[in-house]
Coordinates of C-alpha atoms and ligand atoms in Angstrom, one line a residue:
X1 CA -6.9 -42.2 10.2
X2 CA -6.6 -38.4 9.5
X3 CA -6.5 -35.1 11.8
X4 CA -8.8 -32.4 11.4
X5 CA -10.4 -29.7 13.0
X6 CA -14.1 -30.0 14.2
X7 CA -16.4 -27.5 16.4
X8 CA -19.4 -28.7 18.2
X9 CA -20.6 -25.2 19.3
X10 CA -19.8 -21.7 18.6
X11 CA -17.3 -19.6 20.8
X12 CA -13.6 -18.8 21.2
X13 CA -10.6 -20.3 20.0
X14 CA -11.3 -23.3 22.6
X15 CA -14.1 -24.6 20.5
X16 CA -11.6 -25.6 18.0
X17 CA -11.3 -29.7 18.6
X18 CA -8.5 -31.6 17.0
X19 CA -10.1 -34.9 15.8
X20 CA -8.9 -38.4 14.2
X21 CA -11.2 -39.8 12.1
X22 CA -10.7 -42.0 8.6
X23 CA -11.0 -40.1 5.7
X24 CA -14.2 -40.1 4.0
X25 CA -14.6 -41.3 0.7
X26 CA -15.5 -38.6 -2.1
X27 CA -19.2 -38.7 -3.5
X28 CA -20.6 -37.8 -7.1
X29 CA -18.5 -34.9 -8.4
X30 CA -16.0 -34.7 -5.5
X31 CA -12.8 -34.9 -5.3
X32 CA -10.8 -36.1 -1.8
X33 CA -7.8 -33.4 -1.1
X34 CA -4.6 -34.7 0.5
X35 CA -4.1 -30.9 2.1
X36 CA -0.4 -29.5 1.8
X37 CA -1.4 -26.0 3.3
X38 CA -4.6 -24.5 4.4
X39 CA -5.2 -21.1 4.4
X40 CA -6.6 -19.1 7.9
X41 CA -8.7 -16.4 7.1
X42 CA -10.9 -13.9 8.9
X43 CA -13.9 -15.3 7.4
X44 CA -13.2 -18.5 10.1
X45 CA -13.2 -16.6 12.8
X46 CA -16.8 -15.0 11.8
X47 CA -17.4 -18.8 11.2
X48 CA -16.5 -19.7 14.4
X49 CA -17.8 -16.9 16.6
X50 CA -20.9 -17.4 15.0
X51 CA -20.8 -13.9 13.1
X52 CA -21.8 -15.8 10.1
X53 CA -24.2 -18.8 10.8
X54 CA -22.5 -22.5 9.9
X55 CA -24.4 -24.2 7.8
X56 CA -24.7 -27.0 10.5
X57 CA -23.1 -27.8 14.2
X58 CA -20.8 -30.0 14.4
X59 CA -19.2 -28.4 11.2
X60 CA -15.4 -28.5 10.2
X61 CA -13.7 -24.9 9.8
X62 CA -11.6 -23.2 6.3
X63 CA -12.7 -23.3 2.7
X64 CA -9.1 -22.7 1.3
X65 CA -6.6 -25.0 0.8
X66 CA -3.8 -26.4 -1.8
X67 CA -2.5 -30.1 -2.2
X68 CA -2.3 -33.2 -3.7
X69 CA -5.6 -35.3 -5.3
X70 CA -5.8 -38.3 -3.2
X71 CA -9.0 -39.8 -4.4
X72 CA -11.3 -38.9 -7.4
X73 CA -15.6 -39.5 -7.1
X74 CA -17.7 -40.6 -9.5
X75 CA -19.0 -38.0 -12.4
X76 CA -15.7 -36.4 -12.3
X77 CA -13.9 -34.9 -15.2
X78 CA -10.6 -33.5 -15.6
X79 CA -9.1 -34.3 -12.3
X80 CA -6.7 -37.3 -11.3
X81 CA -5.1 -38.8 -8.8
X82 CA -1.8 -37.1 -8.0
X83 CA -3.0 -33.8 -9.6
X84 CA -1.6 -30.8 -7.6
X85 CA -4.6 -28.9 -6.7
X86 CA -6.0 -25.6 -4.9
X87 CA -9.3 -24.4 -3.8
X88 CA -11.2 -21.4 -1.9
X89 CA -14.9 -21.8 -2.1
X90 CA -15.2 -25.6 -0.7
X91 CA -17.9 -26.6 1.8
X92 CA -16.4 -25.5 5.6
X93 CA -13.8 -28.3 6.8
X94 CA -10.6 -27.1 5.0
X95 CA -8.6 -27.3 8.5
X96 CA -7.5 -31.2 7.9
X97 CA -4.9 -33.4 6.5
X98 CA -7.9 -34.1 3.8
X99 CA -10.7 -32.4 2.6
X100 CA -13.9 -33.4 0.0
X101 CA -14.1 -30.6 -2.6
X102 CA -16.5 -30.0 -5.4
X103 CA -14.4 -30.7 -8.6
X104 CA -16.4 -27.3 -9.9
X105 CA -14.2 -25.4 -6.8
X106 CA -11.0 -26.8 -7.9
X107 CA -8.0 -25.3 -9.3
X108 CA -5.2 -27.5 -11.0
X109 CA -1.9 -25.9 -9.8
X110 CA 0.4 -24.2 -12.0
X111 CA 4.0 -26.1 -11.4
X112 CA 5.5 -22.6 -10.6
X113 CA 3.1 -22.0 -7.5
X114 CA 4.0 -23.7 -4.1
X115 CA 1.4 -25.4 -2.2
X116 CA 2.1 -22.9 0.8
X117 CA 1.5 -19.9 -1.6
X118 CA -1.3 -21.0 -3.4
X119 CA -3.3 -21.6 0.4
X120 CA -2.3 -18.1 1.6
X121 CA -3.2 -16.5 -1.8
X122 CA -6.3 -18.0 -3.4
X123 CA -9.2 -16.5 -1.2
X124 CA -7.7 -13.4 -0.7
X125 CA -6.0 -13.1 -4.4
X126 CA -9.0 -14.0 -5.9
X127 CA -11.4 -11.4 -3.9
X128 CA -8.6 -8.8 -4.4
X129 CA -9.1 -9.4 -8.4
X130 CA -12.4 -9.1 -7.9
X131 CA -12.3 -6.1 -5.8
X132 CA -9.8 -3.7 -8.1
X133 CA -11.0 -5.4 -11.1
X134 CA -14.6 -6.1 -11.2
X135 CA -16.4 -4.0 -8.4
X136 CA -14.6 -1.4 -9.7
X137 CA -12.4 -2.0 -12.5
X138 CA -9.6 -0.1 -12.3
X139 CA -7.7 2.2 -15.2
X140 CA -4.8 3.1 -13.1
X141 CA -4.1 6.5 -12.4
X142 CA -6.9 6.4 -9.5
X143 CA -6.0 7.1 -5.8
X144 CA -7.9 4.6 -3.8
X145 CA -8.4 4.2 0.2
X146 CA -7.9 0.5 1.0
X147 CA -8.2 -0.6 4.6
X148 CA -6.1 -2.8 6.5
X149 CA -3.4 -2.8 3.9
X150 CA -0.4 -5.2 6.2
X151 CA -3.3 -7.7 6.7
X152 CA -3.5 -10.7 4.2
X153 CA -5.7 -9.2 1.8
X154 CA -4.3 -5.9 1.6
X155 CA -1.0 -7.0 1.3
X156 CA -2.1 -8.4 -1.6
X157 CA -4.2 -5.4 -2.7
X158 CA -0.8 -2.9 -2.6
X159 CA 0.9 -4.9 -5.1
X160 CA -2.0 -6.0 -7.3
X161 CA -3.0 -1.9 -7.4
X162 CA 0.7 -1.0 -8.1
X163 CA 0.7 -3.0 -11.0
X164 CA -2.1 -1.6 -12.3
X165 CA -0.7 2.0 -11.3
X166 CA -2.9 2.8 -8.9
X167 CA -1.8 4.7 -6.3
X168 CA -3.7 3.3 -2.7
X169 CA -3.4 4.8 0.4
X170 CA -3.6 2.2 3.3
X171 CA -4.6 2.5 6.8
X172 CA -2.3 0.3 8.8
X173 CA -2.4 -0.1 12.9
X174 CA 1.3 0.7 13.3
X175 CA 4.3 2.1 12.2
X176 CA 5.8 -1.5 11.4
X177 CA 2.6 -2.2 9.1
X178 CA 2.9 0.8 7.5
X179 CA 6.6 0.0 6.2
X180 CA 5.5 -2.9 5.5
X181 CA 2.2 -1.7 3.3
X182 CA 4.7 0.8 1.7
X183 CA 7.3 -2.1 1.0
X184 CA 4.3 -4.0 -0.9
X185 CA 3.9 -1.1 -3.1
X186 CA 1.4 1.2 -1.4
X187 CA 1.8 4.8 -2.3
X188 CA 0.9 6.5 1.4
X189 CA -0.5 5.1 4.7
X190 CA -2.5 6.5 7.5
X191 CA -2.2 4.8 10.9
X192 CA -6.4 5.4 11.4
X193 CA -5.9 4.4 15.6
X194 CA -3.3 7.5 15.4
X195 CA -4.1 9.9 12.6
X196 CA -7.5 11.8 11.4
X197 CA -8.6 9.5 8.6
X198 CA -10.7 12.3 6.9
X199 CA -8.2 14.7 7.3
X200 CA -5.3 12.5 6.3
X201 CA -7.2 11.6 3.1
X202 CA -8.1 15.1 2.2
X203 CA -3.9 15.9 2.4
X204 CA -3.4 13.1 0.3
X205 CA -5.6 14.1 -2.5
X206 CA -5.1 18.0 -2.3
X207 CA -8.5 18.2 -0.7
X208 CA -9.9 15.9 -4.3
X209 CA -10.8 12.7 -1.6
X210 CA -11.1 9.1 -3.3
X211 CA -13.6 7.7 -6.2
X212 CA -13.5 4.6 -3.7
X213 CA -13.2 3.0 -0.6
X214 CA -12.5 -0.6 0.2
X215 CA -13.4 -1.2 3.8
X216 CA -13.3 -4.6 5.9
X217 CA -13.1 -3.2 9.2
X218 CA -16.6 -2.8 9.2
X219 CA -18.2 -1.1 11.9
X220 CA -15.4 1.2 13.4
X221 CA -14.7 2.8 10.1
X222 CA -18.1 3.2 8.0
X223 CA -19.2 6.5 8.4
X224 CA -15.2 7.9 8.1
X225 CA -15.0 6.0 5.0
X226 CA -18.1 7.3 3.6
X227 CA -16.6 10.5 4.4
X228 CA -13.3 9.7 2.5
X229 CA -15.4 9.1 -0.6
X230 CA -15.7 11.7 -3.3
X231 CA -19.1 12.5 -5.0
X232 CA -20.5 9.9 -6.5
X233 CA -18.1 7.8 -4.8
X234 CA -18.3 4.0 -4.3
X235 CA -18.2 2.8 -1.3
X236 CA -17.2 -1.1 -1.1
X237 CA -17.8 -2.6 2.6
X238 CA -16.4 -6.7 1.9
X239 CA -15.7 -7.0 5.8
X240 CA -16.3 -7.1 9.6
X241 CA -12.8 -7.5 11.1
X242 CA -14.5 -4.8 14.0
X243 CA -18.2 -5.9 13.9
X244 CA -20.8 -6.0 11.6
X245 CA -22.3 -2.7 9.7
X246 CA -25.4 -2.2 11.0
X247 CA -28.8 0.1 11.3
X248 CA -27.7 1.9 8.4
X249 CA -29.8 4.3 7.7
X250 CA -29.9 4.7 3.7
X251 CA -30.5 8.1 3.6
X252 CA -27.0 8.6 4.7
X253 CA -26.0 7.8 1.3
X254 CA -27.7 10.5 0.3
X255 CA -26.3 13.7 2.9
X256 CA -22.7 12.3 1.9
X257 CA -22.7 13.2 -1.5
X258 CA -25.0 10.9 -3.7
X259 CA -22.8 7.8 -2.7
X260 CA -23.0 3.9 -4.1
X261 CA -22.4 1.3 -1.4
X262 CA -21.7 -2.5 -2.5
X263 CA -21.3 -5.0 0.0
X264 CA -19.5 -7.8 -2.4
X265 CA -18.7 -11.5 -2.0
X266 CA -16.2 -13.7 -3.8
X267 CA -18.8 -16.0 -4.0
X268 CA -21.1 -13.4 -5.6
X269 CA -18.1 -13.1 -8.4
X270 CA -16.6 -16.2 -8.8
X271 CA -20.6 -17.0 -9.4
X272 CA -19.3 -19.7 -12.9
X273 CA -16.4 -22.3 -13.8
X274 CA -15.9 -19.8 -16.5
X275 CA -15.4 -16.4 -14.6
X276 CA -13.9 -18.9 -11.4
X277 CA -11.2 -20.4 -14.0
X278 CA -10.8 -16.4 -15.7
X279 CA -9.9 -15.2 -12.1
X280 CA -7.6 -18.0 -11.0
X281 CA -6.1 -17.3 -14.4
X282 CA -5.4 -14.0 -13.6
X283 CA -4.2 -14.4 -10.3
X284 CA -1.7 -16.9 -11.3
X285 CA -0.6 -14.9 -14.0
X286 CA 0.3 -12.3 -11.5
X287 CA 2.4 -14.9 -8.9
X288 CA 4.5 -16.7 -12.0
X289 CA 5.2 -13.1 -13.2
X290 CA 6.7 -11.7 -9.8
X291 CA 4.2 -8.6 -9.8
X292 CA 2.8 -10.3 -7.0
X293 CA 4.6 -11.9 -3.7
X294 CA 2.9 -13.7 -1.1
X295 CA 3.7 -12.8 2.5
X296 CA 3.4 -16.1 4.9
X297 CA 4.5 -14.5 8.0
X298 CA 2.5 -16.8 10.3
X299 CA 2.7 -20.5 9.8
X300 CA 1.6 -23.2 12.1
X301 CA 0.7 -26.9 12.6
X302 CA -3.3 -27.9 13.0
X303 CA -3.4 -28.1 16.2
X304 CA -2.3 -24.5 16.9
X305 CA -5.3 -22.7 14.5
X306 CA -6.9 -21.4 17.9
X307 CA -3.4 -19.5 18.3
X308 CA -3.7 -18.4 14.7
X309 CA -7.3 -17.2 15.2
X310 CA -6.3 -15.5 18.5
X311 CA -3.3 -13.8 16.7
X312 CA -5.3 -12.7 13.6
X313 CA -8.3 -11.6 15.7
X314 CA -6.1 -9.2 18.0
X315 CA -4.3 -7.5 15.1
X316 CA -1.1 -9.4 15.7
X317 CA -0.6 -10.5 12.3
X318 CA 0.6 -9.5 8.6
X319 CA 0.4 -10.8 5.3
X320 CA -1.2 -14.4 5.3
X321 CA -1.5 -17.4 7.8
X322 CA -1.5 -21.0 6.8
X323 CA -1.8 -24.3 8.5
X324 CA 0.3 -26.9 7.5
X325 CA -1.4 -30.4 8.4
Ligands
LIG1 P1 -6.4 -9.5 7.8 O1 -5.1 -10.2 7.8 O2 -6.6 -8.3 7.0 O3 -6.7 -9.2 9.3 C1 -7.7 -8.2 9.6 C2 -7.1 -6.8 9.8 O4 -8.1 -5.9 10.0 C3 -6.2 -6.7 11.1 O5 -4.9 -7.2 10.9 C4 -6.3 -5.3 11.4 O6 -5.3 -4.5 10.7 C5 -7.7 -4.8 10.8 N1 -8.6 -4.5 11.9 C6 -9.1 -3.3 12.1 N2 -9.9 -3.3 13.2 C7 -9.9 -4.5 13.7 C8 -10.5 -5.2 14.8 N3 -11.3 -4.5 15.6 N4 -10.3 -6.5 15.0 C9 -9.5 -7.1 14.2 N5 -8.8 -6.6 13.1 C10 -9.1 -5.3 12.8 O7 -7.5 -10.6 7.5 P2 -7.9 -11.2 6.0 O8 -6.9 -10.8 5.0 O9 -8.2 -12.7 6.3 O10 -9.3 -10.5 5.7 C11 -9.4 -9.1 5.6 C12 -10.8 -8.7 5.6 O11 -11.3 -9.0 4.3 C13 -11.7 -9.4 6.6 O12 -12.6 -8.4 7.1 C14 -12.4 -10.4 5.7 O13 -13.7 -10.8 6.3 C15 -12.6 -9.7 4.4 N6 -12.7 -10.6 3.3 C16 -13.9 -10.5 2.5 C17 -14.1 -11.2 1.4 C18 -15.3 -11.0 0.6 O14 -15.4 -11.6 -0.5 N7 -16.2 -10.2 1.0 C19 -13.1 -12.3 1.1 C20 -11.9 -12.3 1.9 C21 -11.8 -11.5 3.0 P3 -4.7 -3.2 11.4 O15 -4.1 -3.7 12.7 O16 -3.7 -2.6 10.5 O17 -5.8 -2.3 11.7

């Protein structure tokens, strides 16, 4: 028998139900996961609230995980049993000691990358790749306004734009997050529940504002961030951490200075095996080197991922969560 997380409705953190059932076995082109470390990201909680629609009810919780191949399906190529493995884009039902992923959506682990670091950086690595090198790719030499830089994907975001040598202002919630964006390589913060964003942002840049915006707060910071943007600019909206964007009148686009808006998915990027294996490739290049270091500050058994949603819902976390089953 195996644990795992199930929800029969949507709601709170209470809807989360520990289960035992035996592990299923793995179909045409799947591959059975023995789980080391599963990654917590806010993309559950919209999951779970119901923000984003599961696919059906009852319905496991997570896409992101890293571990051990336990059991190989038929049609399957290039995986075995004992691989060490990680995904990010399987079917929802990650939270378990195993999980049934496509072998398209699986990763073979570099020996150099722990299990624990590859759960808490492959969703959020790979959209940050994505993010400073694809929706906009970056020269270096650009100053960029990235939201929620101590969170799990920003922390990642101020050392992957360091590298590059960009310098990224991050809004942070505190002055403890803003050391901390600042010891990840951010060049200037701006505590947005404290400080004029606008204003802050037009210091920053000697009144030049940024060429782009990545924002996944969402609804509380929209129209300041559109507002941050230079002409031209290119506003990237990935997120909903405070509510969905909505009503948005296009137009506005328009009064704010001939703007671009793109509201991006990992799945939208990591669309082929080919650009899905280029991205991991790149991502790992940037863990074995050291440019990158990944921050688990909250770890926690499966049956505590309500407390891990309830933590990372109320702004109480940094750097990445996992679950270890
Ligand atoms: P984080 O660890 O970044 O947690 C979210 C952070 O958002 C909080 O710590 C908080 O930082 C900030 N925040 C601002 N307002 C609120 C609010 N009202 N409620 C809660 N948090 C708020 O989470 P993740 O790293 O998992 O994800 C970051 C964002 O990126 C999410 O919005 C997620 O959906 C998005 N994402 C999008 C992807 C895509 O491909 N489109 C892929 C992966 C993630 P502070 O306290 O400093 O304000």
């Amino acid at each position: 028998m195996a644990k795992s997380i199930r929800i029969d409705r949507t709601g709170g953190p209470e809807v989360l139900n520990i289960i035992d059932t035996a592990p299923a076995e793995p179909g045409s082109g799947e591959v059975r996961v023995r789980n080391h470390a599963v990654g917590v990201n806010f993309i559950d909680i919209y999951f779970r609230t119901g923000v984003y629609p599961v696919p059906a009810l009852p319905s496991g919780l997570g896409n992101e995980g890293a571990g051990v191949v336990d059991a190989v399906g038929p049609d399957v190529s290039g995986f075995a049993v004992g691989d060490r493995v990680a995904y990010a884009q399987s079917p929802l039902g990650a939270y378990g000691e195993y999980h049934l992923v496509p072998a398209q959506k699986l990763i073979a682990l570099p020996a150099g990358i722990d299990f624990e670091t590859a759960a808490a950086a492959m969703l959020k690595g790979l959209t940050v790749q994505y993010l400073l090198r694809q929706t906009l790719p970056l020269q270096g030499g650009e100053t960029i306004l990235f939201h929620a830089a101590a969170g799990g994907v920003g922390s990642i975001a101020c050392q992957w734009a360091k590298a590059l040598g960009v310098k990224l202002i991050g809004t942070v919630s505190s002055p403890e997050k803003a050391q901390l964006a600042m010891d990840n390589g951010a060049w200037a913060t701006i505590d947005y529940t404290r400080e004029n964003l606008v204003e802050r942002v037009r210091e920053l840049t000697d009144g030049a504002m940024v060429p782009v915006v990545y924002d996944s707060v969402g609804k509380d910071t929209w129209e300041m961030s559109l507002d941050c943007l230079q002409k031209r600019g290119l506003m990237v909206s990935f997120g909903n951490a405070s509510g969905p964007v909505e009503g948005v009148n296009i137009g506005i686009l328009n009064q704010k200075g001939s703007l671009y808006v793109n509201r991006p998915s990992l799945a939208g990027y990591a669309d082929t095996r080919e650009r899905f294996e280029q991205m991991c490739g790149e991502l790992f290049g940037m863990l074995e080197s050291g440019k990158i270091n990944i921050d688990v500050a909250q770890r926690c058994p499966l049956a505590q991922a309500g407390d891990a949603h309830e933590a990372l819902a109320a702004r109480r976390t940094t750097g990445s969560t996992v679950l270890l089953p």
